Amino acid sequence: MKVLLKNAYAVDPQVELNSQYDILIEDGIIKRVEKQISEKVDEMIDLKGCVIVPAFADVHVHLREPGREDEETIATGINAAMAGGFTALCCMPNTEPAIDCAEVVTFIKDRSANSLVDVFPIGAVTKRREGKELALLGEMAEAGVVGFSDDGNAISNSQLVRYAFEYSSMFDLPIIEHCEDPSLTVNGVMNESINSTILGLPPHPSLAEVLIALRDVAILKYCGGKLHLAHISAKETVEVLRNAKKEKLNVTGEVTPHHFSLTDDAVKSYDTNTKVNPPLRTQSDVDALIEGLKDGTIDVISSDHAPHSIEEKEWEFIYAPFGMIGLETSVALTLTKLYHTKILSLEEIIYKMSINPRKIFNLPKATIQPDKTANLTILNLDMEWIVDKFSFKSKSINTPFHGWKLKGKVIGVLNNQKMCLNEQLKIIK
Amino acid sequence: MPLSSRHLLGLYGLPKSDIKLILDTAKSFREIIERPIKKVPTLQGKTVVNLFFESSTRTRISFELAEKRLSADVLNFSASTSSLTKGETLKDTVRNIEAMKIDMVVIRHSAAGSPHYLTTLIDANVINAGDGSHEHPTQALLDMYTIREKLGKIEGVNVCIVGDIAHSRVAMSNIFGLLTMGANVAVCGPKTMIPRDLEKLGVNCFTNIDDAIKFSDVLNILRIQLERGAAVNFPSLREYHRLYGITKERLLKNKKDVLIMHPGPINRGVELSSDIADSSNSVILEQVTNGVAIRMAVLYLIGTRIEEEK
């Protein structure tokens, strides 16, 4: 099967590609990247007006299977990922049962096999994510996890964190920390600010995040290992990461589009779709996150896609669960909020959403050069569209972005000899 | 001129004209409830549901009395446990009640924002009778009414709220309402009871009670609520009384002829001493009477607004 992508504007900073090219793909492998290719092919697609980039990877998603298939399944999560421009997902272990042994890892790998999207489980650090004893890290490493996390909770026992760093370093896998000191966030549901006071909602201070980030950096410095800070939301945490990097520690960090697109003003409606952990912060935090993205402190943009059923979100704000979905809005929010505002270049976005996450978690490489797998995302940077949660491929609709007008759309993805196009393109037979 | 909103969810952002209208209207009702026949036919044929998800005696009784004096049909729904434990959502509970054709809902709930949520679920008018640590607008309105009656004005008056501000919906509604009406607002309490960044609203924050007394024309003293788990943010009731209790000696020492208010119920010997609670400076019982008039005014203004809409 030969596919020719015509007139694609190809951008790949790994090979300093930034121009219009034709790309010839044969059986899922890029064969030629040239200015003008004329060859008899099975399918020719005109990508005029589109940009083609190394495929994006989302290293922080909740796929809910096994256990909460009413909210999301591996299959619907994969569909949402394709719609959202991702060909690789790392899924968090807070499933039921938790991903804390090889069997569950294998189950997820089997369920996602032969798909366009590569799914990589993240193993729990502790058994049943209880924070008491180490899970079977070695067994899970052999089964193919790409990191360890008790995401949803921080590991509060510092000795256990130390063991986790020491033990996981034997497999060269990162610990992904959800930074939250639980003693500071009892009942907390939104960022502590003047808004939490005005709304009367129990506060969830940024102090809880920065304390655990500081602790983990200190432990990392003491005993080695690899640390990845999940969903950084507070300006102080950006500073912790910046300083840790200055010390050349093995630490990376990520931010979600909702944390740089929204502030805790969004909670004023008591819309439970704005309830997320860590909570939406203030404008000065947003500014610091953006600064951290610009200066390279923050390596990765990931969605923390967290599906919840309508029933679960139809509660009083304090009773509703934390979390919002993000797979299908992540790229467009990033383009709208960071690219079109000239905060990040497209190359920088490719680093944050493809090159860096793939490197940190040792995922299949994506690059636009001959003899490499065609692992690509097609974008239209200037297409404007209105977010319609009812048209999502995800099984859940818990997004606060419904009705938002965004600029930049995912047109399609290619990987594993498969292609998925979201938009009608001119296909020349 | 009608109220700007068909609900009363809180005093945050409520225009000055609305607050003034409620206070002025309450004055007429305040006269009516001194009459031998205290009932008016204003809300005849209207059904008001008192939806209380949190235990309350005085607020519920005050609302019920106000509703009955306006001749409304009154339905009391009290859930001693939260709807969560009963397995029925707030959504289903209120939709069921609304299906019986009701006009107004008075809601008390431990979760902040429940009244706002309610307005997205039902068409009836919603009056907030206290939601979590968020707001208790009718309490603040009756407090402001009492201040205006006693001091002749609200604008320029120095009001200090003393107690656990961080867990008090009474404090927050008072702060919002008083600021709108042009009062000088302060709070006083241990630092652990004052929410972070409160000064940003334009509120003075005192941690020393003598400073607060010197500042104040009015002291609005909050009940120290042991039941809200507040006990962890201060060492003991005895120490609270020692540092923040309003006593005769303290008032004398600070020369002040100050109006003493309290939303009740009082913990005598904790936040204020008995002699002060029963002194001529205390308007605590007048607040209770004024509360009925304020609630009649709110129900009336919202109830008649329905008729204008229809």
XYZ file of C-alpha atoms in Angstrom, chain A residues 5 12 14 23 25 28-30 52-57 85-88 116-118 120 354 358 363-369 372-378 412-418:
45
model
C 0.777 13.022 0.901
C 10.158 18.495 12.283
C 14.668 16.967 14.838
C 5.737 12.541 1.478
C 4.629 6.301 2.526
C 3.548 2.504 7.029
C 7.158 3.509 6.363
C 8.171 6.910 5.058
C 2.324 17.657 9.087
C 4.344 17.068 12.248
C 5.829 14.185 14.266
C 2.841 12.563 15.952
C 1.851 13.846 19.372
C 1.907 11.710 22.507
C -4.044 14.118 17.261
C -2.243 11.573 19.461
C -0.706 8.271 18.417
C 0.667 7.345 21.834
C -3.257 3.079 15.378
C -2.577 4.423 18.873
C 0.170 2.879 21.000
C 1.598 2.356 27.365
C 5.890 14.850 20.785
C 8.434 10.344 23.770
C 8.030 5.803 23.550
C 8.392 5.025 19.817
C 10.075 7.950 18.082
C 8.183 10.073 15.640
C 10.077 11.901 12.942
C 9.637 12.890 9.320
C 12.487 11.162 7.523
C 11.185 5.735 9.630
C 7.684 4.750 10.647
C 5.053 7.145 9.402
C 4.004 8.295 12.858
C 2.479 11.641 12.034
C -0.119 14.198 13.037
C -1.792 16.430 10.457
C -5.700 13.341 11.147
C -3.087 10.921 12.406
C -1.001 8.130 10.905
C 0.753 5.308 12.718
C 1.183 1.534 12.618
C 0.261 1.426 8.917
C -3.070 3.009 9.719
